[in-house]
Coordinates of C-alpha atoms in Angstrom, one line a residue:
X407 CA -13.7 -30.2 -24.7
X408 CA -12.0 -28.1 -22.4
X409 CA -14.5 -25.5 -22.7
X410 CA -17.2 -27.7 -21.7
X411 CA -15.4 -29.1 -19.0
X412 CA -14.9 -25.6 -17.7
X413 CA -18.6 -24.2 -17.9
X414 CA -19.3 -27.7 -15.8
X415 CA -16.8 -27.0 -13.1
X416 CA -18.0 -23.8 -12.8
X417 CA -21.6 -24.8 -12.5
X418 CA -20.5 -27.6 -9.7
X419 CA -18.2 -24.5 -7.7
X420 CA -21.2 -22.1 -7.9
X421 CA -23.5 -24.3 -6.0
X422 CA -21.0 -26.1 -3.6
X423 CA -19.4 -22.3 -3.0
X424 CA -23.2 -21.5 -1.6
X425 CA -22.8 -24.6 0.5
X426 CA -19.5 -23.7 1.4
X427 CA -20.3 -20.3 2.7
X428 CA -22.8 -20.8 4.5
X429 CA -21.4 -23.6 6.9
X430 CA -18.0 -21.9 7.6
X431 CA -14.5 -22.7 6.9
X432 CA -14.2 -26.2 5.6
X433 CA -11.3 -28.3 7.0
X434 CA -8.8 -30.5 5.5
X435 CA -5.8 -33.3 6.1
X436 CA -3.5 -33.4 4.2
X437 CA -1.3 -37.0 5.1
X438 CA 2.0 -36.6 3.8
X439 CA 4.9 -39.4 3.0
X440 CA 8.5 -39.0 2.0
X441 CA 9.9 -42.0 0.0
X442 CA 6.7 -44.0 1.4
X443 CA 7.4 -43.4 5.4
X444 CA 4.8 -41.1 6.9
X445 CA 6.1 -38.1 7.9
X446 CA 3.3 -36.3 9.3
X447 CA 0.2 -34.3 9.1
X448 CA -0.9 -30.7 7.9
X449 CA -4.1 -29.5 8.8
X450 CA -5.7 -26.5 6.3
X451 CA -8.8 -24.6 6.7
X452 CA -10.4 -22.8 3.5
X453 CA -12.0 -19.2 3.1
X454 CA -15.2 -19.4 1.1
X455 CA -16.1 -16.2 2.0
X456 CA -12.8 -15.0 0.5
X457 CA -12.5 -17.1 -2.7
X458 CA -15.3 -19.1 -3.4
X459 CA -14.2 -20.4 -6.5
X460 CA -11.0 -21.7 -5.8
X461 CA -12.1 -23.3 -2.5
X462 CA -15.4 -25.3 -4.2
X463 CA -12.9 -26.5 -6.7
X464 CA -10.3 -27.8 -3.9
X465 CA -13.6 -29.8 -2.3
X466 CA -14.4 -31.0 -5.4
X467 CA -11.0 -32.2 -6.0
X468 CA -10.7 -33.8 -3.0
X469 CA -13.7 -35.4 -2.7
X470 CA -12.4 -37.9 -5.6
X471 CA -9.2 -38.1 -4.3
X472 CA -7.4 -36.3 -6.7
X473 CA -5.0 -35.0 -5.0
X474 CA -3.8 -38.6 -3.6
X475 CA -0.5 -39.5 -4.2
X476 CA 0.6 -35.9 -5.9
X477 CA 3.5 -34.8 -5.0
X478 CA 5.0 -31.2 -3.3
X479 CA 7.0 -31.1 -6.0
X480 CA 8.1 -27.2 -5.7
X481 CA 10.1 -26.4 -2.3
X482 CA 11.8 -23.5 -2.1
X483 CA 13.3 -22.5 1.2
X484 CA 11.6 -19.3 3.0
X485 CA 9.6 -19.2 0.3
X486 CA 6.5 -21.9 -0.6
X487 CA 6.2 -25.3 -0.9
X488 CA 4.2 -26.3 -3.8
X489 CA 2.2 -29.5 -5.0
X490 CA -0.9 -31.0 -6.9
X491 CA 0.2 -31.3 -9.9
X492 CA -1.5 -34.5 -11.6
X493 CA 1.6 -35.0 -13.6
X494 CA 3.5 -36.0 -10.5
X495 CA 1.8 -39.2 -9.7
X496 CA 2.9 -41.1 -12.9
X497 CA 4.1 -39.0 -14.9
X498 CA 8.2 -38.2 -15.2
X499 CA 9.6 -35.7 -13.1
X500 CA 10.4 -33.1 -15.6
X501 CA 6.7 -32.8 -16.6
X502 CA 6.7 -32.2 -12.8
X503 CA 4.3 -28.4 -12.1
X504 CA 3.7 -28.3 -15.8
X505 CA 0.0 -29.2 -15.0
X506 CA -2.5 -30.8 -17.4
X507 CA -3.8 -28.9 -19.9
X508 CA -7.3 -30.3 -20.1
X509 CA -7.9 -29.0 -16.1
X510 CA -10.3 -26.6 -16.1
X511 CA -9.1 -23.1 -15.1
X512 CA -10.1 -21.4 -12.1
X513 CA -10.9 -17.1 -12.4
X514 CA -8.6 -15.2 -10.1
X515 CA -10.1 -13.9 -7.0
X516 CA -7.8 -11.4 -5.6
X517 CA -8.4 -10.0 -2.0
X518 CA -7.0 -8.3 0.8
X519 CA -6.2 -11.5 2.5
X520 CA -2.3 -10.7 3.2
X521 CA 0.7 -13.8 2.3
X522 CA 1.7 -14.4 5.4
X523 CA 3.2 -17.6 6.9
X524 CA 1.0 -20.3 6.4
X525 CA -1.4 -18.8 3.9
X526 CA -2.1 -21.5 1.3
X527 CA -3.0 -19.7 -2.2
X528 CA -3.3 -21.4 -6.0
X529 CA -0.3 -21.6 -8.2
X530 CA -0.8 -20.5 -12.3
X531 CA 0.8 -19.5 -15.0
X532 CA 1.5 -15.9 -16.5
X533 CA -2.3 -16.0 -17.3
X534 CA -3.9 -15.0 -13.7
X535 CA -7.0 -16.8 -14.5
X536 CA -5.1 -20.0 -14.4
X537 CA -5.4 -21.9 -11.6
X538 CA -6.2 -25.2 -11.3
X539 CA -5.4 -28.1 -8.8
X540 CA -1.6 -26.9 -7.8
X541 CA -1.3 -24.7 -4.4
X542 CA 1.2 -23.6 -2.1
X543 CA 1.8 -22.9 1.4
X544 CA 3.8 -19.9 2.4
X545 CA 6.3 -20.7 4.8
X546 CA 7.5 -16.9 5.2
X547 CA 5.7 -13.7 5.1
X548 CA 5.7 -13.0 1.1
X549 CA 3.4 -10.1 1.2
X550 CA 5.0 -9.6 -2.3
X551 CA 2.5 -12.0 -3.1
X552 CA -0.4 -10.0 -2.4
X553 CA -2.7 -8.8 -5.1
X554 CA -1.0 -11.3 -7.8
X555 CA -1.9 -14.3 -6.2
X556 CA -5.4 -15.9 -4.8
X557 CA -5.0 -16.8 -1.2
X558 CA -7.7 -19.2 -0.2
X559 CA -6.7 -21.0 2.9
X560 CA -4.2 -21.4 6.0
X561 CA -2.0 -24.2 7.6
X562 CA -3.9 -24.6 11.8
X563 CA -1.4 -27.5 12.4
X564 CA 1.4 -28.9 11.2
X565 CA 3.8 -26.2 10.4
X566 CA 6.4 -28.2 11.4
X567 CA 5.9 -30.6 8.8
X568 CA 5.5 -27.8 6.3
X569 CA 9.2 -26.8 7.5
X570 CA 10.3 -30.4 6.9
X571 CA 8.8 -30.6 3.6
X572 CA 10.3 -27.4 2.7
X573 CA 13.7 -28.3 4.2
X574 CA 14.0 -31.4 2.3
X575 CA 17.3 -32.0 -0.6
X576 CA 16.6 -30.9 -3.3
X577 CA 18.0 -30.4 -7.0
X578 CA 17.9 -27.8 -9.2
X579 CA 14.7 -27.0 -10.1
X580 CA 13.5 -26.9 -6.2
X581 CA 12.0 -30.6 -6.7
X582 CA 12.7 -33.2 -3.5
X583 CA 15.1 -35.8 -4.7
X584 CA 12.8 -38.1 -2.7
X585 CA 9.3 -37.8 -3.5
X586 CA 7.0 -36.5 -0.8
X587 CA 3.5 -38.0 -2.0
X588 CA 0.4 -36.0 -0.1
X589 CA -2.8 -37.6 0.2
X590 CA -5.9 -35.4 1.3
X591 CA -9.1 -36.0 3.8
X592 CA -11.7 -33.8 4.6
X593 CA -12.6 -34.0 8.1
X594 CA -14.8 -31.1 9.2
X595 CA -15.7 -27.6 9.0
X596 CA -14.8 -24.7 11.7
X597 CA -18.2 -22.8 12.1
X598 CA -16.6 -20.4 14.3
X599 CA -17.4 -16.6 14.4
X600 CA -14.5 -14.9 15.2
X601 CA -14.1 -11.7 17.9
X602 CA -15.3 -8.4 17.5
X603 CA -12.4 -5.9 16.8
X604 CA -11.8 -3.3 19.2
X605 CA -11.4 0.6 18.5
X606 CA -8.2 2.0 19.5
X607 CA -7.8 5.4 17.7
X608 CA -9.2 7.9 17.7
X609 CA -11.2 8.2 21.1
X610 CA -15.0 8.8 20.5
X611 CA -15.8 12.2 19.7
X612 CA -12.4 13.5 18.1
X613 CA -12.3 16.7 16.5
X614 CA -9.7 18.1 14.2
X615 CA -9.4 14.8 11.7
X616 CA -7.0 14.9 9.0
X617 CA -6.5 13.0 6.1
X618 CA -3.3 11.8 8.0
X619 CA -4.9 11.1 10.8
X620 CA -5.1 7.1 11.8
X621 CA -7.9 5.5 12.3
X622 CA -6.5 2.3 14.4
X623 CA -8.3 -0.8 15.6
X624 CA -6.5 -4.4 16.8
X625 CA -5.5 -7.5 15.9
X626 CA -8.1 -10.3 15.8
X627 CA -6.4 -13.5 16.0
X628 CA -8.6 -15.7 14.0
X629 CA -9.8 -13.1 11.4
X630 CA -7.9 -12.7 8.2
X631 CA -10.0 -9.3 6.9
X632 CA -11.7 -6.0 9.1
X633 CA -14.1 -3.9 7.0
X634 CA -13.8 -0.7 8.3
X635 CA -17.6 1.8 7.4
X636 CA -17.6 5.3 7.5
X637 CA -20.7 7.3 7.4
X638 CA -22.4 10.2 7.7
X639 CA -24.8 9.3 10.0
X640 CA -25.1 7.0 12.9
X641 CA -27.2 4.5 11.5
X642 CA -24.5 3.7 8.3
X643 CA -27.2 4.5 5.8
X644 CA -25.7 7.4 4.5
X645 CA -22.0 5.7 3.4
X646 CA -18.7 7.7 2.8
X647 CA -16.2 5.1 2.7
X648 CA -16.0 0.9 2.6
X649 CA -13.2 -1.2 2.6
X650 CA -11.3 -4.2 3.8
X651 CA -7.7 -4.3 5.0
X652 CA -5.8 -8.0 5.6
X653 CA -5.5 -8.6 9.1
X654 CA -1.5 -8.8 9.7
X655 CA 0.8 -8.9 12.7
X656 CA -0.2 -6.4 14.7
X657 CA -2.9 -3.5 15.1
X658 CA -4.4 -2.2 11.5
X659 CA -4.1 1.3 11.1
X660 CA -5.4 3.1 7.7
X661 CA -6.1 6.8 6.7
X662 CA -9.3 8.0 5.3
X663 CA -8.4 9.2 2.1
X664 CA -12.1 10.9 1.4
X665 CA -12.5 13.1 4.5
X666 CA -14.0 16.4 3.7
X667 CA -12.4 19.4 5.4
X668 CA -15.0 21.7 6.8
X669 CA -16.1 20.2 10.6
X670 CA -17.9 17.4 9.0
X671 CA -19.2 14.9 11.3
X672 CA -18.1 11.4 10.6
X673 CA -19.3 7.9 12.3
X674 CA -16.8 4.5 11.7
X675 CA -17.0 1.1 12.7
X676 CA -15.6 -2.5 11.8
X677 CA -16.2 -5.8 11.7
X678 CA -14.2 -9.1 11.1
X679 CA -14.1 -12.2 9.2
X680 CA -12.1 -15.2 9.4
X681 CA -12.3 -16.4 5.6
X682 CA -16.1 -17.4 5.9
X683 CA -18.2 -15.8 9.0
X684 CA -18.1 -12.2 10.0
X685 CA -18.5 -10.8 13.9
X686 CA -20.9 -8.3 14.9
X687 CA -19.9 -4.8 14.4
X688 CA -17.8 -2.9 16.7
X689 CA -18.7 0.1 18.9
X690 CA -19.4 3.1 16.8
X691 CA -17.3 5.6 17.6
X692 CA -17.4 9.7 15.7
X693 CA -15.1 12.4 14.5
X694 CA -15.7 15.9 12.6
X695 CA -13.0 16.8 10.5
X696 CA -10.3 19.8 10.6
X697 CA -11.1 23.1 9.8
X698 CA -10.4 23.9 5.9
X699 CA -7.2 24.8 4.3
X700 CA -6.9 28.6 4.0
X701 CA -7.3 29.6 -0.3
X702 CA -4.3 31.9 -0.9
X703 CA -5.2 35.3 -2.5
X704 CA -1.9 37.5 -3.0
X705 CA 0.7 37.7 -4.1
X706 CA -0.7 35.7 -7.3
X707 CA 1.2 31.9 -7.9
X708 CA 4.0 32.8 -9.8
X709 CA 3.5 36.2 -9.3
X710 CA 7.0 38.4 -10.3
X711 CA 9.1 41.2 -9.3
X712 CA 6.9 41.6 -5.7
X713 CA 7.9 43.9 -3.4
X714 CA 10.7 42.6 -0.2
X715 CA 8.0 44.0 2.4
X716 CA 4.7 42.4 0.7
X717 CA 1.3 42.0 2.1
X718 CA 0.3 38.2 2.0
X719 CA -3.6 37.5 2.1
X720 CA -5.3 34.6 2.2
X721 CA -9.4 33.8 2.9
X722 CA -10.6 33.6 6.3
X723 CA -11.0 30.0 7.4
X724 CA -14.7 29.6 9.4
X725 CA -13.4 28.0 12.8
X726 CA -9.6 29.1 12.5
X727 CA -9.6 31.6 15.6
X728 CA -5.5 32.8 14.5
X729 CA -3.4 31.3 11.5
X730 CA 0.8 30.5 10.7
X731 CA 2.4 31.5 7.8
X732 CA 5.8 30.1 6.6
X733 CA 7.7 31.3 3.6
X734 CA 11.1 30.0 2.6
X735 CA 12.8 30.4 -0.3
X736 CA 14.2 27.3 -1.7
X737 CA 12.4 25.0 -4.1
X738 CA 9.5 24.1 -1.8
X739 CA 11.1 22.3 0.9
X740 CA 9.9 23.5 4.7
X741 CA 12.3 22.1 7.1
X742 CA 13.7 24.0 9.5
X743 CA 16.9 24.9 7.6
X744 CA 15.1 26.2 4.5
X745 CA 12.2 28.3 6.2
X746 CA 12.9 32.1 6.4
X747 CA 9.4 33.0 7.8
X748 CA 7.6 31.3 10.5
X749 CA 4.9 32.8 12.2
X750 CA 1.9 31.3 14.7
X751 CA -0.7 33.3 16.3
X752 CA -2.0 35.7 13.4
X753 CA -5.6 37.0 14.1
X754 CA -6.1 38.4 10.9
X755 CA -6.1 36.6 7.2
X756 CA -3.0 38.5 6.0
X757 CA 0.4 39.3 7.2
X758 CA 3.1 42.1 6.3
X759 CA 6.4 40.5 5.6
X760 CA 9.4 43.0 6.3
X761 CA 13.2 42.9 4.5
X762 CA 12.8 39.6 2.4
X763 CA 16.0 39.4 0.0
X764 CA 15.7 41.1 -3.2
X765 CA 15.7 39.0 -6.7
X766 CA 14.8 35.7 -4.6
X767 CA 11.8 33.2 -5.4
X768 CA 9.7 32.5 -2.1
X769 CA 7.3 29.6 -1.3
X770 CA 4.8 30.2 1.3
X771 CA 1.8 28.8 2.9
X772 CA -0.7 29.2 5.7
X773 CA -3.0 26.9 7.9
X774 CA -5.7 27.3 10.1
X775 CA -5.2 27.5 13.9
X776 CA -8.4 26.3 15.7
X777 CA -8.8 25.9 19.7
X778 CA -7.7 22.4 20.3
X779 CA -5.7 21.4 16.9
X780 CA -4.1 23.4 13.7
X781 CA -5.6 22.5 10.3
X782 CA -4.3 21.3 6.5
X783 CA -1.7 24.0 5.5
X784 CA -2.9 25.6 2.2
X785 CA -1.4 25.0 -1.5
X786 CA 1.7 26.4 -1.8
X787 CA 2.7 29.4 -4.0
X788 CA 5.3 31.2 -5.2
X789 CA 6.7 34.5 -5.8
X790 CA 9.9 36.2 -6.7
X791 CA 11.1 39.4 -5.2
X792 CA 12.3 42.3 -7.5
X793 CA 15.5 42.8 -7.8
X794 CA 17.8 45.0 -5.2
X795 CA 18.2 47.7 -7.9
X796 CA 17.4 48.5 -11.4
X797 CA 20.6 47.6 -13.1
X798 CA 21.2 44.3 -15.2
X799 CA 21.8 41.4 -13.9
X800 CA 24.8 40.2 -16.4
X801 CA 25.5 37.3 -14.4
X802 CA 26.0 35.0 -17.8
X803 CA 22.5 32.3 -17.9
X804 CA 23.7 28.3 -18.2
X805 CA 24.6 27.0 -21.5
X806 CA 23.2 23.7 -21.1
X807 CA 20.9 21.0 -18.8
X808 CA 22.3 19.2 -16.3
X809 CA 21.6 17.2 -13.7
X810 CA 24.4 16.8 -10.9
X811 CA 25.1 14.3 -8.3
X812 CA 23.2 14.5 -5.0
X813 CA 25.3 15.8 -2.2
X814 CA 26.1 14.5 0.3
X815 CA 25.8 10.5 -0.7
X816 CA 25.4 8.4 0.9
X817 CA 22.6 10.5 3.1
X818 CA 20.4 10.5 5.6
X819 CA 17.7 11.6 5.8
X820 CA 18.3 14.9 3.7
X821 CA 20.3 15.6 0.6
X822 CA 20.9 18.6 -2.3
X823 CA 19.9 17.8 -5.3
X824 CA 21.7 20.8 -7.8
X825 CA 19.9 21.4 -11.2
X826 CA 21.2 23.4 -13.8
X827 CA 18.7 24.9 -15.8
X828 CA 19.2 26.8 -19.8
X829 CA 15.9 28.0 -20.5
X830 CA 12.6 28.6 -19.2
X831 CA 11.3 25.5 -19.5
X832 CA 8.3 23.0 -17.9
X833 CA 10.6 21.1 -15.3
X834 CA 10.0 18.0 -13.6
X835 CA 11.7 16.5 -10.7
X836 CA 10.9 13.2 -9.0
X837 CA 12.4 10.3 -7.2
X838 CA 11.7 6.6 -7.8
X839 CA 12.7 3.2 -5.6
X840 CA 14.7 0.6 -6.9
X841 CA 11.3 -0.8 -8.1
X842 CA 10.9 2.0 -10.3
X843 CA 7.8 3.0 -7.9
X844 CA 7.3 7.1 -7.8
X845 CA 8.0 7.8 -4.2
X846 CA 7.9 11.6 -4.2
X847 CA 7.8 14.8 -6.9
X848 CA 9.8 17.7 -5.5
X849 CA 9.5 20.0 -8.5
X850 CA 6.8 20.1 -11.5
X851 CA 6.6 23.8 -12.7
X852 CA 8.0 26.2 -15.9
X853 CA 11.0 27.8 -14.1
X854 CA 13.8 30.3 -15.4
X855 CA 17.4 29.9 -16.5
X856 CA 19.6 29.2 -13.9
X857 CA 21.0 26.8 -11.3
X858 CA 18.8 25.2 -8.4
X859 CA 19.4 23.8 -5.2
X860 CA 16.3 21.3 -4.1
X861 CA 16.2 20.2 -0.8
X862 CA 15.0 16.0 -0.6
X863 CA 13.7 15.2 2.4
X864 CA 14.0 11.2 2.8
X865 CA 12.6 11.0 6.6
X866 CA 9.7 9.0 5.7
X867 CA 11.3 6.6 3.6
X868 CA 13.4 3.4 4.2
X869 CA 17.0 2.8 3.6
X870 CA 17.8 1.8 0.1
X871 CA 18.6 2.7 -3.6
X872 CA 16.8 5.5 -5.1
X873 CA 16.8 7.0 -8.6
X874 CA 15.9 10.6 -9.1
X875 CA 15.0 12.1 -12.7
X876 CA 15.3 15.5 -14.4
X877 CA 12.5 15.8 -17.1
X878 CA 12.3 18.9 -19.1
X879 CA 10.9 19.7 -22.6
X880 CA 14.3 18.7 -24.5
X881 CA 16.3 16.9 -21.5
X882 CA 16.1 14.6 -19.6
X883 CA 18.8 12.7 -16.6
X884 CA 18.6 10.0 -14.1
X885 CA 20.9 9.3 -11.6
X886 CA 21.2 6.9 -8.2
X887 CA 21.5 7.6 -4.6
X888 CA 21.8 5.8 -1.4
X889 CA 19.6 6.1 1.7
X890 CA 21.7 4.7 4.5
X891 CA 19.7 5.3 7.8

C-alpha cells in the first residue's frame, strides 16, 4: 500500500514540480496559535528550482489542509523549531515527531543552499530519503546542517514569531507544554528574478593565476545559489569548470581547483538564483594562469651521501625570466626559522650551494620568477649530505618508537613535534581536528633510525583541539594538543 501510495505522490510532485518551476517561488502562511490565541504569522517562500520534490509535496499537502492544526512540536532554542507531524493533531503527545508510517517518503535532494537563519528544510529519520510532511525552520546559522539535510524554503516575515515559538516552555523532549497549533494558506507566488552578481576579483585580464588564487564575486541579497563557469573560450562552449556555491553572509570567494599551469587563458562568469529563477550572466571577465612549477632534476629525491657544496638543477620554466631556491633542513617545514638557503633572482636553472653541514638531510625547492608575479614552487625533495669525515658514527640508534608530547602546549601558531624513530621504516605523520577530519600530513616517507624534530605550522587553522598520529609499519601513537590563538 505504501508503495503505491509512493509511486502516486511521486507522479503528482513530478508534474506540479514543472508547474512549480516555472512560475517562481511559491508562497505560503503559515497562521499559528498557542493554547488557541493567535499568536501570529510566518510567511515562507519555497525553492522549486532547488528541491523540486520536497516543495511539490509541501503544495500538495497544503492544498488539503494537512498541515492544519499540527503542531511545532520540536523547539529547541538556537537551533530549529520543528512541526507537521500528523500525529500531533489527535494523537497523544509522546507519538509526537514519530510521524506516520503510511506517508509516503520524499528522495533527498541535497544542494548547496547553506542553513542559515530562517532556512526551512525537511525533517527524517536516519534514512535520508525519509522525509515526509515534518519541516523545520532554522532559527540560527546551522551550516552543520548542510549536505545532510534538504533545505527547500525560507522564513520572508515573521521571524519574530519564529523566536516566540522557539522561546516557548518547554519539557524534556523540546515539546511546548502548550500546544502551538499551525494552520497553512497559500497565497501567491514571488516571480521575481533576482540581481546579477558582480565580479570583484580578480580584475579583467589577470595574469599569474594560482590554484590559490580567489576568484571573488558579491553577495546577492535575494539569491540563495551563484554558478560560477569557467571556460576556455569566451563563448563558454568549451567548459573547464561548473559549480554552485550557497550564497552566505558576505562576498563568495572559491578557488579553482582545475587550473592548468602553463599561461593558459581562462574566461569565468556567474549567475544567480533565488530558489526558482536565475539572472542573466555577469560580465565575463579572463585570466591566464602562472607559469609552471619548475621539475627538479638533481640531486635525485632521496638521494644520499651528496656533497656539502652540490650543484642543484632543475628544468627551465618557459616564461620564468630568474627563479628562488630554498633549502632547509628540517622535516619539510619552510618558515623562516627552519630555512638555511634562500635565494631570489637566479638566471640560470641551477645553483651551487656552498658549506651545507655535513651528515644533515636537506629539503629544497624552486619556483619560477616571471615579470609581474612568481609561480607554484616545485615538489619538494630531499637529500642527505655525507658525513664530515669517514669515521663511524657510533652514536647508539633508538631502541624503540615513540611519539613525544608537542612542545610547547598550549601553542600558537607553531609547535615541535619530536619523533623517535628504531628502524628504517615507512613513516606517517598527520594531524586531525577534534572531528577526526585530516587537517594536514607533515611527514609520509621511509626514513632512518633516529630522533626527529618536525616543525607544525598551525597559522591557517583555528583555535581548538587537535590530535596528531605517528603511523609506522609496527607502531603506531596519538596524542592531543591545544591551539590557543
Amino acid at each position: 500500500m505504501r508503495k503505491s501510495l509512493s509511486i502516486l505522490l511521486m507522479s503528482i510532485i513530478f508534474l506540479s514540480g514543472i508547474i512549480l518551476a516555472q512560475d517562481g517561488r511559491p508562497q505560503y502562511k503559515i497562521s499559528n496559535e498557542r493554547a488557541g490565541v493567535y499568536i501570529g504569522d510566518i510567511i515562507i517562500e519555497l525553492f522549486p528550482y532547488v528541491a523540486p520534490l520536497h516543495v511539490a509535496n509541501f503544495d500538495s499537502l497544503v492544498s488539503i489542509s494537512f498541515y492544519d492544526s499540527t503542531a511545532w512540536h520540536r523547539v529547541v532554542p538556537n537551533f530549529v523549531i520543528q512541526g507537521g507531524d500528523p500525529n500531533s493533531k489527535h494523537g497523544p503527545r509522546n507519538t509526537w515527531g514519530e510521524g506516520d508510517s503510511t506517508q509516503a517518503t520524499v528522495p533527498a535532494e541535497f544542494s548547496k543552499v547553506s542553513h542559515l537563519k530562517g532556512i526551512l528544510g525537511a525533517a527524517r529519520d536516519t534514512d535520508i530519503n525519509s522525509a515526509t510532511s515534518q519541516f523545520y525552520i532554522n532559527t540560527v546559522n546551522n551550516t552543520g546542517l548542510d549536505g545532510r539535510y534538504t533545505a527547500y524554503g525560507i522564513v520572508i516575515g515573521g521571524m519574530d514569531v519564529v523566536h516566540d515559538i522557539e522561546n516557548s516552555p518547554r519539557d524534556g523532549n523540546d515539546n511546548p507544554h502548550e500546544k502551538i497549533e499551525m494552520f497553512i494558506t497559500k497565497i501567491g507566488i514571488n516571480e521575481s528574478i533576482p540581481d546579477v552578481p558582480q565580479l570583484i576579483a580578480p580584475a579583467d585580464g589577470f595574469v599569474g593565476f594560482q590554484s590559490n588564487t580567489d576568484l571573488v564575486w558579491g553577495k546577492v541579497e535575494e539569491a540563495v545559489l551563484t554558478f560560477l563557469e569557467v571556460a576556455h573560450d569566451s563563448n563558454f562552449s568549451n567548459l573547464a569548470y561548473a559549480d554552485s556555491f550557497a550564497v552566505t553572509t558576505g562576498n563568495t570567494s572559491i578557488k579553482y581547483p582545475g587550473v592548468e599551469f602553463g599561461q593558459v587563458k581562462y574566461f569565468w562568469r556567474v549567475r544567480s538564483n533565488n530558489g526558482a529563477k536565475f539572472s542573466d550572466y555577469s560580465e565575463t571577465r579572463g585570466f591566464t594562469s602562472s607559469i609552471q612549477a619548475p621539475t627538479l632534476i638533481a640531486p635525485e629525491n632521496t638521494a644520499t651521501n651528496i656533497s656539502t657544496s652540490p650543484l642543484l638543477e632543475w628544468n627551465p620554466v618557459e616564461g620564468a625570466v630568474s627563479y628562488r631556491l630554498q633549502i632547509a633542513h628540517t622535516l619539510p617545514s619552510f618558515t623562516e626559522s627552519r630555512i638555511v638557503f634562500d635565494e631570489s633572482g637566479i638566471t640560470e636553472p641551477q645553483k651551487q650551494i656552498e658549506n651545507l653541514a655535513a651528515d644533515t638531510r636537506h629539503y629544497w625547492r624552486v619556483l619560477g620568477e616571471a615579470e609581474e608575479y612568481d609561480g607554484p614552487y616545485s615538489n619538494t625533495w630531499l637529500f642527505t649530505t655525507e658525513q664530515a669525515t669517514s669515521v663511524n658514527d657510533d652514536s647508539p640508534k633508538p631502541d624503540d618508537f615513540f611519539l613525544f608530547q608537542n612542545y610547547p602546549n598550549p601553542f600558537n601558531p607553531e609547535s615541535i613535534i619530536k619523533i623517535q624513530i628504531a628502524e628504517r621504516t615507512n613513516t606517517v605523520l598527520k594531524i586531525f581536528d577534534i572531528t577526526g577530519r585530516e587537517v594536514q600530513t607533515l611527514l609520509n616517507e621511509s626514513i632512518e633510525p633516529g630522533v626527529y624534530e618536525i616543525n607544525f605550522d598551525a597559522s591557517d587553522l583555528t583555535s581548538g583541539i587537535y590530535y596528531y598520529r605517528l603511523e609506522t609499519d609496527s607502531y603506531n601513537q596519538t596524542r592531543k594538543m591545544i591551539l590557543l590563538k
